mmCIF file of C-alpha atoms in Angstrom:
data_model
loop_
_atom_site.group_PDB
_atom_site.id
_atom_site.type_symbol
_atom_site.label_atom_id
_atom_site.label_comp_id
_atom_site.label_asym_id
_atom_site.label_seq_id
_atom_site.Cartn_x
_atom_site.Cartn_y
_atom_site.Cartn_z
ATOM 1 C CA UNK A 933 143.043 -60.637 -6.183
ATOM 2 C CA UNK A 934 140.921 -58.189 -3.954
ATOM 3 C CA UNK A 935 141.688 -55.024 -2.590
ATOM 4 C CA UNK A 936 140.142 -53.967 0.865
ATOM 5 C CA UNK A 937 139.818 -50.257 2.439
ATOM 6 C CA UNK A 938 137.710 -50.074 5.785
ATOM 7 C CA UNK A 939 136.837 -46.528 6.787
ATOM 8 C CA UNK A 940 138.053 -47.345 11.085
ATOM 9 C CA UNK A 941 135.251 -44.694 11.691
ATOM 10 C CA UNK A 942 132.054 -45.931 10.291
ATOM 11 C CA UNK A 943 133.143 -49.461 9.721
ATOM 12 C CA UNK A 944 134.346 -50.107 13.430
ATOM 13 C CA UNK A 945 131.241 -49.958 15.837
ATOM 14 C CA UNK A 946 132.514 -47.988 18.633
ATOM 15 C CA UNK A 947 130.265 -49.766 21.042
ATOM 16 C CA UNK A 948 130.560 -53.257 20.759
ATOM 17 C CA UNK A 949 133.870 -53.204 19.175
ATOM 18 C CA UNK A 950 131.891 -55.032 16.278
ATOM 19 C CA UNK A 951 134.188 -54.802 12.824
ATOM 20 C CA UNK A 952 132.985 -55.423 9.259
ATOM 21 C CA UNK A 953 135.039 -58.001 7.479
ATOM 22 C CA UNK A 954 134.751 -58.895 3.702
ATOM 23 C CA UNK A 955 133.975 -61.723 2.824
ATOM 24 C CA UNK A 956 136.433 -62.990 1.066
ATOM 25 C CA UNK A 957 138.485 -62.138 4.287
ATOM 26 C CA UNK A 958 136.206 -64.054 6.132
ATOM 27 C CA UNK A 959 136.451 -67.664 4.132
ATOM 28 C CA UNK A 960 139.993 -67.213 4.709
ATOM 29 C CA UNK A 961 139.869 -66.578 8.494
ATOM 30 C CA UNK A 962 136.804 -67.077 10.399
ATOM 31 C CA UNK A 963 137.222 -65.671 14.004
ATOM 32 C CA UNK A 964 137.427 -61.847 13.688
ATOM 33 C CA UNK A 965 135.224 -59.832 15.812
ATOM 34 C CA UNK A 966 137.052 -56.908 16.684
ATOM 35 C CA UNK A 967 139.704 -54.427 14.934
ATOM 36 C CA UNK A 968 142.173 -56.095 17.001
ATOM 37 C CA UNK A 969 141.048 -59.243 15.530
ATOM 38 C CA UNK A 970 141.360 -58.025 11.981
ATOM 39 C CA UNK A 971 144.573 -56.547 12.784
ATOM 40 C CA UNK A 972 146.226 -59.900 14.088
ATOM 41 C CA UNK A 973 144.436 -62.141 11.095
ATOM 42 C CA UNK A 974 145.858 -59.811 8.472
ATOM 43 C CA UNK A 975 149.133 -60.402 10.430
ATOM 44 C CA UNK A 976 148.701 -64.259 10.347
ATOM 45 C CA UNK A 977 147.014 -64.473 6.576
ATOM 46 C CA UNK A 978 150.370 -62.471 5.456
ATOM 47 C CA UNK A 979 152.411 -65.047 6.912
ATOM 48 C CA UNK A 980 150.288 -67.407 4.382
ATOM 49 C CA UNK A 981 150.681 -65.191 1.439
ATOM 50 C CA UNK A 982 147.018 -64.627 1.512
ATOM 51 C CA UNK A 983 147.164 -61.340 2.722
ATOM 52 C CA UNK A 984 150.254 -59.523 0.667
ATOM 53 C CA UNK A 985 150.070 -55.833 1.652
ATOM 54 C CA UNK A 986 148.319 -53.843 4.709
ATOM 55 C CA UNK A 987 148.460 -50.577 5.431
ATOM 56 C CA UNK A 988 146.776 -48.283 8.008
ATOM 57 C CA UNK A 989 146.167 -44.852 6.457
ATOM 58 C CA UNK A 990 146.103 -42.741 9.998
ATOM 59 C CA UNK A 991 145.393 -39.190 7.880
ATOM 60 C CA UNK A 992 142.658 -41.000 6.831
ATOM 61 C CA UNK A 993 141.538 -43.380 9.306
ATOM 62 C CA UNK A 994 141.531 -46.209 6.751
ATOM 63 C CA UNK A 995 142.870 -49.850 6.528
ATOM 64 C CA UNK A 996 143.791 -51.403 2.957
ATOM 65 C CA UNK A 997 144.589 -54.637 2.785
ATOM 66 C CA UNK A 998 145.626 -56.202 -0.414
ATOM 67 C CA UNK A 999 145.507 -59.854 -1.175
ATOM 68 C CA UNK A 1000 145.037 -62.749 -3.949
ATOM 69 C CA UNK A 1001 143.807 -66.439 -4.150
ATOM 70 C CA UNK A 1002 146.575 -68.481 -5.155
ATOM 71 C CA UNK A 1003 146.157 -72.152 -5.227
ATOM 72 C CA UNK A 1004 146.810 -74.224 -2.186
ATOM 73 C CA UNK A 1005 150.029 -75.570 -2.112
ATOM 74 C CA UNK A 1006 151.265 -71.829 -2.691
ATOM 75 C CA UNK A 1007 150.572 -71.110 0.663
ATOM 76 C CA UNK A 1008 151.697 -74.817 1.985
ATOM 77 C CA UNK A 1009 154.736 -73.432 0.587
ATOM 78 C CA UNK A 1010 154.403 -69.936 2.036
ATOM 79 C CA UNK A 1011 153.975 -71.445 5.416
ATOM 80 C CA UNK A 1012 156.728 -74.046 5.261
ATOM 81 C CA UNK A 1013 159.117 -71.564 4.699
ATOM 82 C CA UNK A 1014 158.374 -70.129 7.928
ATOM 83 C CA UNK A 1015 157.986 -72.856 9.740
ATOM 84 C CA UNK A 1016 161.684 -73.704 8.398
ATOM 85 C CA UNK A 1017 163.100 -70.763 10.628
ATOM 86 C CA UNK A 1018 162.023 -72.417 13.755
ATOM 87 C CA UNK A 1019 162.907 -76.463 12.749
ATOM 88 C CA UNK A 1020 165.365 -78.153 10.575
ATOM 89 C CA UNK A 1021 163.595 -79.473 7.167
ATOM 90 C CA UNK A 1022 162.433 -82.237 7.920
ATOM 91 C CA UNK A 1023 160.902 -81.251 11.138
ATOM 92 C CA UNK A 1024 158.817 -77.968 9.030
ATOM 93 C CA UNK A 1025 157.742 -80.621 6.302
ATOM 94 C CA UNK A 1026 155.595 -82.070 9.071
ATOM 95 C CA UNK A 1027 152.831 -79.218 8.107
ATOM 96 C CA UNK A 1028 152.111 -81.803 4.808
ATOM 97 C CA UNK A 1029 151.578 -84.403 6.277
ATOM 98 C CA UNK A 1030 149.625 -83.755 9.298
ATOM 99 C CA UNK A 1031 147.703 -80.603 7.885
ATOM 100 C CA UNK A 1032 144.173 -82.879 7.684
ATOM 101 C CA UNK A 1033 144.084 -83.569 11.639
ATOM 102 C CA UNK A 1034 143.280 -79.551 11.761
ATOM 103 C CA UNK A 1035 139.832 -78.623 11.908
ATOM 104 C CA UNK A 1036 138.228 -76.197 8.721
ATOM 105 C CA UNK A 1037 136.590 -77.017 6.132
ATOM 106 C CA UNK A 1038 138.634 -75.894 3.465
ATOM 107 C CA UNK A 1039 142.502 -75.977 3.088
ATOM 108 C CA UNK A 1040 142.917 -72.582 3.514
ATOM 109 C CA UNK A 1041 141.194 -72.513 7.363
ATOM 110 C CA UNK A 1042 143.393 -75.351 8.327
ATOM 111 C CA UNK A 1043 146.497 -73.649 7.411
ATOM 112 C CA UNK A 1044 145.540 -70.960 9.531
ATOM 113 C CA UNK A 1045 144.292 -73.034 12.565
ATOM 114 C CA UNK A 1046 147.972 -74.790 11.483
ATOM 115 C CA UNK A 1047 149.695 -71.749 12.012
ATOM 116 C CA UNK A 1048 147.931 -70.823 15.467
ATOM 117 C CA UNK A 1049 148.913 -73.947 16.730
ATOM 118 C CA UNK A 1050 152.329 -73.357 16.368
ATOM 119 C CA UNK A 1051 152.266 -69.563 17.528
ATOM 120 C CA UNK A 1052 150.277 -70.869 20.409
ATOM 121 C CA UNK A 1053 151.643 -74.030 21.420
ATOM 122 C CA UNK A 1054 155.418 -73.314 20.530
ATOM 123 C CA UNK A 1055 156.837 -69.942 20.389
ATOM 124 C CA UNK A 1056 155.420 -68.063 23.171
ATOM 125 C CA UNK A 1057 155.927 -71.159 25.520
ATOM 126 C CA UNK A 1058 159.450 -71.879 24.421
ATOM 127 C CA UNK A 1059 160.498 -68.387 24.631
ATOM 128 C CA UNK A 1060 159.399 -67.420 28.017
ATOM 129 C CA UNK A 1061 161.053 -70.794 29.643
ATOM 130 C CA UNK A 1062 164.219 -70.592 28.144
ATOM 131 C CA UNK A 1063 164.530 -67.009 28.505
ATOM 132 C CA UNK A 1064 163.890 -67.702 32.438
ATOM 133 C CA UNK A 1065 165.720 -70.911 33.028
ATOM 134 C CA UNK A 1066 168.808 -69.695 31.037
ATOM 135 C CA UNK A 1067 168.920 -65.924 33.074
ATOM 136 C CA UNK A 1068 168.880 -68.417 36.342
ATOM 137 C CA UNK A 1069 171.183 -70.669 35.003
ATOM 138 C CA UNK A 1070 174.079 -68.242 34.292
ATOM 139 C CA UNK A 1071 173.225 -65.827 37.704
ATOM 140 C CA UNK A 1072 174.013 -69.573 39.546
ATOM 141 C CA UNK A 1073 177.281 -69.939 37.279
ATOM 142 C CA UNK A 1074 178.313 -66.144 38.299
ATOM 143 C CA UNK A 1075 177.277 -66.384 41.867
ATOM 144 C CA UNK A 1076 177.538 -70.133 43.310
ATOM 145 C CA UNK A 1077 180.038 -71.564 40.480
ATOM 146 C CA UNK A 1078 179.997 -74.187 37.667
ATOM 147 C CA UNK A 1079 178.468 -76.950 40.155
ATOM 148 C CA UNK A 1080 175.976 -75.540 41.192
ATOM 149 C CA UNK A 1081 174.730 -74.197 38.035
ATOM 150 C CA UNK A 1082 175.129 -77.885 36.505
ATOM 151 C CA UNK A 1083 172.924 -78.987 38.545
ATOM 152 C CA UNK A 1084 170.511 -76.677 37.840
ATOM 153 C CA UNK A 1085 170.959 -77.273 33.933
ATOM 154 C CA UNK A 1086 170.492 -80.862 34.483
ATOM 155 C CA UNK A 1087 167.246 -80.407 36.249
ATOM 156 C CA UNK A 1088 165.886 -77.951 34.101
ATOM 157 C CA UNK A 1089 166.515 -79.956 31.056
ATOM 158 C CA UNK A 1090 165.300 -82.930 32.544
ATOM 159 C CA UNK A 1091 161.942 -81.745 33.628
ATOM 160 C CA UNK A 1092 161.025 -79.379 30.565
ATOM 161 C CA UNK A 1093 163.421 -77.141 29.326
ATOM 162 C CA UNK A 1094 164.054 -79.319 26.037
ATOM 163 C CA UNK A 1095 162.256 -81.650 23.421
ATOM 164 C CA UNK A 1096 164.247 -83.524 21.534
ATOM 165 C CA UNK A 1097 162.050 -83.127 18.051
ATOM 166 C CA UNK A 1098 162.032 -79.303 18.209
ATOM 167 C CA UNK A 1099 164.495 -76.750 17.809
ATOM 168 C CA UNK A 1100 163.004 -73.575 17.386
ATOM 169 C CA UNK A 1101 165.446 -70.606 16.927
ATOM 170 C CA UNK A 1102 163.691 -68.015 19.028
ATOM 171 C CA UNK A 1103 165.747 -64.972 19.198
ATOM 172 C CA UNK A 1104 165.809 -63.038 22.964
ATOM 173 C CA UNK A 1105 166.237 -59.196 23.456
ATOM 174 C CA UNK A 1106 167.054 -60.370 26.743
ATOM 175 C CA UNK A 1107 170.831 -59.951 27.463
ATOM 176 C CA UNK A 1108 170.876 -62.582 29.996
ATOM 177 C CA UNK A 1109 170.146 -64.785 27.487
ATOM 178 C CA UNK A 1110 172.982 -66.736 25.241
ATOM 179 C CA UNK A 1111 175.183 -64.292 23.794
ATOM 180 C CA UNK A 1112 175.799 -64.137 20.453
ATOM 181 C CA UNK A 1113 179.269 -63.225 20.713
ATOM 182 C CA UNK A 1114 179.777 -66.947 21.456
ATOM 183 C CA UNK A 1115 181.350 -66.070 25.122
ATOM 184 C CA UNK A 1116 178.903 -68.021 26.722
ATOM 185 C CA UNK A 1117 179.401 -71.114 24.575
ATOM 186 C CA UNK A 1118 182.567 -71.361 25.488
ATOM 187 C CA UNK A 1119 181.807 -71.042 28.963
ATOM 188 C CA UNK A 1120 178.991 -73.598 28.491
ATOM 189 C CA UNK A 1121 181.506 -76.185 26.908
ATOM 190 C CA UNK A 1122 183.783 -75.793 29.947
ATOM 191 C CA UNK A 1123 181.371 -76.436 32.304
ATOM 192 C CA UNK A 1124 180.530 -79.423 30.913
ATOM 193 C CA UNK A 1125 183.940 -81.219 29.706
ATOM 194 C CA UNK A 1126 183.959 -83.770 32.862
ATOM 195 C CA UNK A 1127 180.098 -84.546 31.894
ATOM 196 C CA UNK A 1128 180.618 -85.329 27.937
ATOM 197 C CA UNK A 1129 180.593 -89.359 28.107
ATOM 198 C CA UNK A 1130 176.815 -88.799 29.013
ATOM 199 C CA UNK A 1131 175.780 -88.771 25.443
ATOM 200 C CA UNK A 1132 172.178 -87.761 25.853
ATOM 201 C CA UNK A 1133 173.170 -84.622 27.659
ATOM 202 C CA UNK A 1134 175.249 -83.754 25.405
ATOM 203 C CA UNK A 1135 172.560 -84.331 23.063
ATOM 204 C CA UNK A 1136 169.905 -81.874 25.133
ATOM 205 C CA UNK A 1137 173.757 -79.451 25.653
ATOM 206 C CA UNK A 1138 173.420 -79.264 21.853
ATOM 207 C CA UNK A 1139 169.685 -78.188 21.826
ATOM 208 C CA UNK A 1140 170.091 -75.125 24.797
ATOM 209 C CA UNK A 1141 172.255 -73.581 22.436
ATOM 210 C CA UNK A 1142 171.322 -74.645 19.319
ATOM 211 C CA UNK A 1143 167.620 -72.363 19.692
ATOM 212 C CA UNK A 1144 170.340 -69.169 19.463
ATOM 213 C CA UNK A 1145 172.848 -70.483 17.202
ATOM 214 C CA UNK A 1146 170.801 -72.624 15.021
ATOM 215 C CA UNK A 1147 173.842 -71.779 12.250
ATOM 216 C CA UNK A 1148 176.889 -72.653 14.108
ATOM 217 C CA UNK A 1149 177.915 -75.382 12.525
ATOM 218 C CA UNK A 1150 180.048 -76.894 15.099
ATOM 219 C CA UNK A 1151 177.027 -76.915 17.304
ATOM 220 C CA UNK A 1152 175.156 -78.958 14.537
ATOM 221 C CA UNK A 1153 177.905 -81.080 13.703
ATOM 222 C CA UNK A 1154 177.986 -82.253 17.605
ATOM 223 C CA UNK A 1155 174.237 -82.616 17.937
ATOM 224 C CA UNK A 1156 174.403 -85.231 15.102
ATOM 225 C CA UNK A 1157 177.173 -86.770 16.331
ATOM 226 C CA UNK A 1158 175.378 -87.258 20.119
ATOM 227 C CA UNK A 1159 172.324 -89.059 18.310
ATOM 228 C CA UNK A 1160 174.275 -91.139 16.083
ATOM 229 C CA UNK A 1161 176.154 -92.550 18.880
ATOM 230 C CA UNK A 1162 173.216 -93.452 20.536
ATOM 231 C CA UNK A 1163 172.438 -96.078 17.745
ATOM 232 C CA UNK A 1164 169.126 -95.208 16.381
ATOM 233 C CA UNK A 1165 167.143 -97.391 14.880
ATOM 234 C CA UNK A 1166 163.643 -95.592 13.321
ATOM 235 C CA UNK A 1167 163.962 -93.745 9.687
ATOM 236 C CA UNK A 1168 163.122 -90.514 11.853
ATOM 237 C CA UNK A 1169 165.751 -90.892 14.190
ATOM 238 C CA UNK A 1170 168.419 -91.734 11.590
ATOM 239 C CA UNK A 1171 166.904 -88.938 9.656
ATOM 240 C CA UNK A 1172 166.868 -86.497 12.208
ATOM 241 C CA UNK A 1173 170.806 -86.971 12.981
ATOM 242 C CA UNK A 1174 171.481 -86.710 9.490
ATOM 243 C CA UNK A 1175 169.849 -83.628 8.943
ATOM 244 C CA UNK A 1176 171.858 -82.358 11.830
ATOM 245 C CA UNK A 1177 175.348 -83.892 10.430
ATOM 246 C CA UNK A 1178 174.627 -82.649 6.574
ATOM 247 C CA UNK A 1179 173.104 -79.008 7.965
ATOM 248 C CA UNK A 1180 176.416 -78.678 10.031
ATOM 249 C CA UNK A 1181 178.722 -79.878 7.219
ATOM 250 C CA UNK A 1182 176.693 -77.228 4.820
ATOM 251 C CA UNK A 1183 177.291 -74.340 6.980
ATOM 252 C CA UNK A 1184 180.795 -75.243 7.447
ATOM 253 C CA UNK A 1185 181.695 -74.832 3.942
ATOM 254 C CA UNK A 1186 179.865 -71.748 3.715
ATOM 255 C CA UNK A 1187 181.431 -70.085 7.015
ATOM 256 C CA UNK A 1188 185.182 -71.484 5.767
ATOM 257 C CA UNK A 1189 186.971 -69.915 8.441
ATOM 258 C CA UNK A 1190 188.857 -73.325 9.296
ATOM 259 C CA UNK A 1191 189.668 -76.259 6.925
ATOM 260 C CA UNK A 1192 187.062 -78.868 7.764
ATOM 261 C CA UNK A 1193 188.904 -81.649 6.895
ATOM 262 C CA UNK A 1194 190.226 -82.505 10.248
ATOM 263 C CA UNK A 1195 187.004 -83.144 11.704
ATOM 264 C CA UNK A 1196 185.327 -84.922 8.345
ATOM 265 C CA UNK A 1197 188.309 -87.555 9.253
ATOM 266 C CA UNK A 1198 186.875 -87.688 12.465
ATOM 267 C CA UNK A 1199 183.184 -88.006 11.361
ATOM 268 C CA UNK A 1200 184.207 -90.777 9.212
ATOM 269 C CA UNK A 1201 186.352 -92.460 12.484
ATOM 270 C CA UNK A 1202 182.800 -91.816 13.988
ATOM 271 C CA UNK A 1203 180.670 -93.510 11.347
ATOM 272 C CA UNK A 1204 182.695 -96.546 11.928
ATOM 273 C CA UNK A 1205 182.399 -96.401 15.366
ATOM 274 C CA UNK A 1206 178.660 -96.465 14.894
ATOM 275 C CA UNK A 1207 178.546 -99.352 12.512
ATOM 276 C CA UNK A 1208 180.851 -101.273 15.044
ATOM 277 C CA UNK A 1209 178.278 -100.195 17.940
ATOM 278 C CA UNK A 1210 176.863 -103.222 19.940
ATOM 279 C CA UNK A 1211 173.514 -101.987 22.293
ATOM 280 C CA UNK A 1212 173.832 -105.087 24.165
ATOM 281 C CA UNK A 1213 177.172 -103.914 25.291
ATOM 282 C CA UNK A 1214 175.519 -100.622 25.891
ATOM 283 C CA UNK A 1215 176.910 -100.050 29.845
ATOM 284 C CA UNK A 1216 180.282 -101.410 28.957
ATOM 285 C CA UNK A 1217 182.770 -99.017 30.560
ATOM 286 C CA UNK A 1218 185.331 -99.298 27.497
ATOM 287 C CA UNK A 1219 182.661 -98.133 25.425
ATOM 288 C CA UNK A 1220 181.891 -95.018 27.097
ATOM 289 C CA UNK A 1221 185.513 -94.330 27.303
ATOM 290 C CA UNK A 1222 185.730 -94.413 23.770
ATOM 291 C CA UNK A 1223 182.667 -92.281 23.423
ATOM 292 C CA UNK A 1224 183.790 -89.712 25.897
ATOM 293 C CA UNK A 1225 187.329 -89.946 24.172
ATOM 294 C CA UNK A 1226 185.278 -88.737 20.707
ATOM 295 C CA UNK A 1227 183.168 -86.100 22.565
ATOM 296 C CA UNK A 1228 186.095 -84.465 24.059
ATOM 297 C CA UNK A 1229 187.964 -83.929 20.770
ATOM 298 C CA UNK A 1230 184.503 -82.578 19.289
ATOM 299 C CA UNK A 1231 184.739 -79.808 22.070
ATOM 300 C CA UNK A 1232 188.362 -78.973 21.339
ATOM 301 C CA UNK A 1233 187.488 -78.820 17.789
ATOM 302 C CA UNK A 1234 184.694 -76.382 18.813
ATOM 303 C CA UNK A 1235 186.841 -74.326 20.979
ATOM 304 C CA UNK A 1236 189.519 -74.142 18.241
ATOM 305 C CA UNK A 1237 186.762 -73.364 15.491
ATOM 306 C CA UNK A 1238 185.401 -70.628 17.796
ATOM 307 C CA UNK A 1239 188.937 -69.123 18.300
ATOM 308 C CA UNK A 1240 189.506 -69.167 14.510
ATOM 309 C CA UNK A 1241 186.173 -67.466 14.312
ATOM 310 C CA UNK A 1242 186.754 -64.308 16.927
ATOM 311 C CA UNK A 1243 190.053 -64.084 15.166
ATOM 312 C CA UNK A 1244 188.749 -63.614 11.746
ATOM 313 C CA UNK A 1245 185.138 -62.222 12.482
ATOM 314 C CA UNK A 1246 185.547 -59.933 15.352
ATOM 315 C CA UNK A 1247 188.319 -57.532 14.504
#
């Protein structure tokens, strides 16, 4: 392990901003320059499990920083684990298999330039879109009505507002954002009931609310159901909706505050659906009768989960 204290007064060149690192700080993380630097790599590198303890001693105008050298996959593990928070499994496993495209020379700098990445390139962006585009959509639904609003919705998910292979949960201390009290779900699901037979908005429906309530598991349970439908044919696209469908199922069980064997009949009505599913037949207007048919009782099933829920949660 090693043990770090930097005196902030003679270590920190007042000047030039100029910071002494250790080097064993420095193998780890190689871009530090300034305090502020050190301060946000220690931040990063604890995320890793490099880094276990800091600790700025104001009295004293000291930093400690406490750390070890564990082997490698230690820290794969460290930083799948928090990858997991933002994607489902399968999605956070990606870090193993696509950690040598990163530059570094050792494993332990491509973590970090791993970890970056994803700070850079995912949670700051997602967060300040959704937060923006989901404050506009809701002012449209309180001033102009459901239509208008729609069509907003439709836009914004259409043009950027959602990837299908990522579902960060990013939490909002905005209020305009989705509520967690579920109110706006509801809402949400009301809005769209006339627009459910279009199976890949559901699908992107699922996602908008999905990155608040990542554990609803009537939300999950839907999202797999919308890709299944869609017939897909790659191992990652079957594999994605059945992460979705066994996730949802999972967090049923654990929430219990319905019996969830109503909708596993329907799941299994669904299954065969799938297996009976023709693509050449595709834009055949039975079929997307059928599908809406299935859709709708999914969003009764959610609204009568959800009213279960506020029953027995929110006395």
């Amino acid at each position: 392990g090693f043990l770090f204290e930097l005196n902030l007064l003679s270590d920190v060149f007042v000047d030039s901003q100029g910071v002494y690192v250790p080097g064993a700080l420095r193998k780890m993380y190689k871009e530090i320059y300034t305090l502020n630097d050190l301060l946000i790599a220690v931040l990063r590198l604890q995320v890793l499990g490099m880094v276990q303890t800091f600790f700025i001693d104001k009295k004293n105008n000291k930093l400690i920083i406490s750390g070890k050298t564990e082997k490698p996959e230690n820290y794969f593990v460290n930083l799948y684990a928090y990858l997991s928070r933002y994607f489902l499994p399968f999605q956070a496993g990606e870090v193993f298999r696509n950690i040598e495209k990163y530059p570094g020379k050792s494993i332990y700098e491509k973590l970090v330039y791993y970890l970056i990445d994803f700070i850079y390139n995912h949670t700051f962006a997602f967060k300040v879109e959704q937060i923006k585009q989901m404050e506009r959509f809701m002012d449209l639904y309180d001033k102009q009505g459901a239509a208008e609003a729609n069509t907003y919705l439709i836009a914004a998910l259409k043009a950027k507002f959602v990837h299908r292979k990522m579902h960060p949960n990013l939490d909002s201390d905005t209020d305009g954002f989705i509520h967690s009290n579920f109110e706006t779900v509801l809402k949400y699901f009301d809005i769209m009931g006339g627009k459910l037979f279009e199976i890949k908005h559901l699908s992107l429906s699922c996602d908008v609310l999905l990155r608040n309530h990542s554990q609803n598991p009537v939300l999950l349970l839907i999202k797999a159901a919308s890709l299944l439908v869609q017939n897909p044919t790659s191992d990652l696209e079957i594999e994605q909706a059945l992460s979705f469908f066994f996730e949802g199922i999972k967090r049923m069980k654990a929430a219990e505050p319905i019996s969830i064997e109503d909708f596993s009949e329907r799941i299994e009505r669904y299954f065969e659906k799938i297996n009976q599913y023709n693509p050449e037949f595709e834009k055949n207007l039975q079929e997307l009768v059928e599908i809406r048919m299935i859709s709708q009782q999914l969003a009764e099933f959610n609204a009568s989960f959800l009213e279960n829920y506020n029953k027995q949660y929110t006395k």
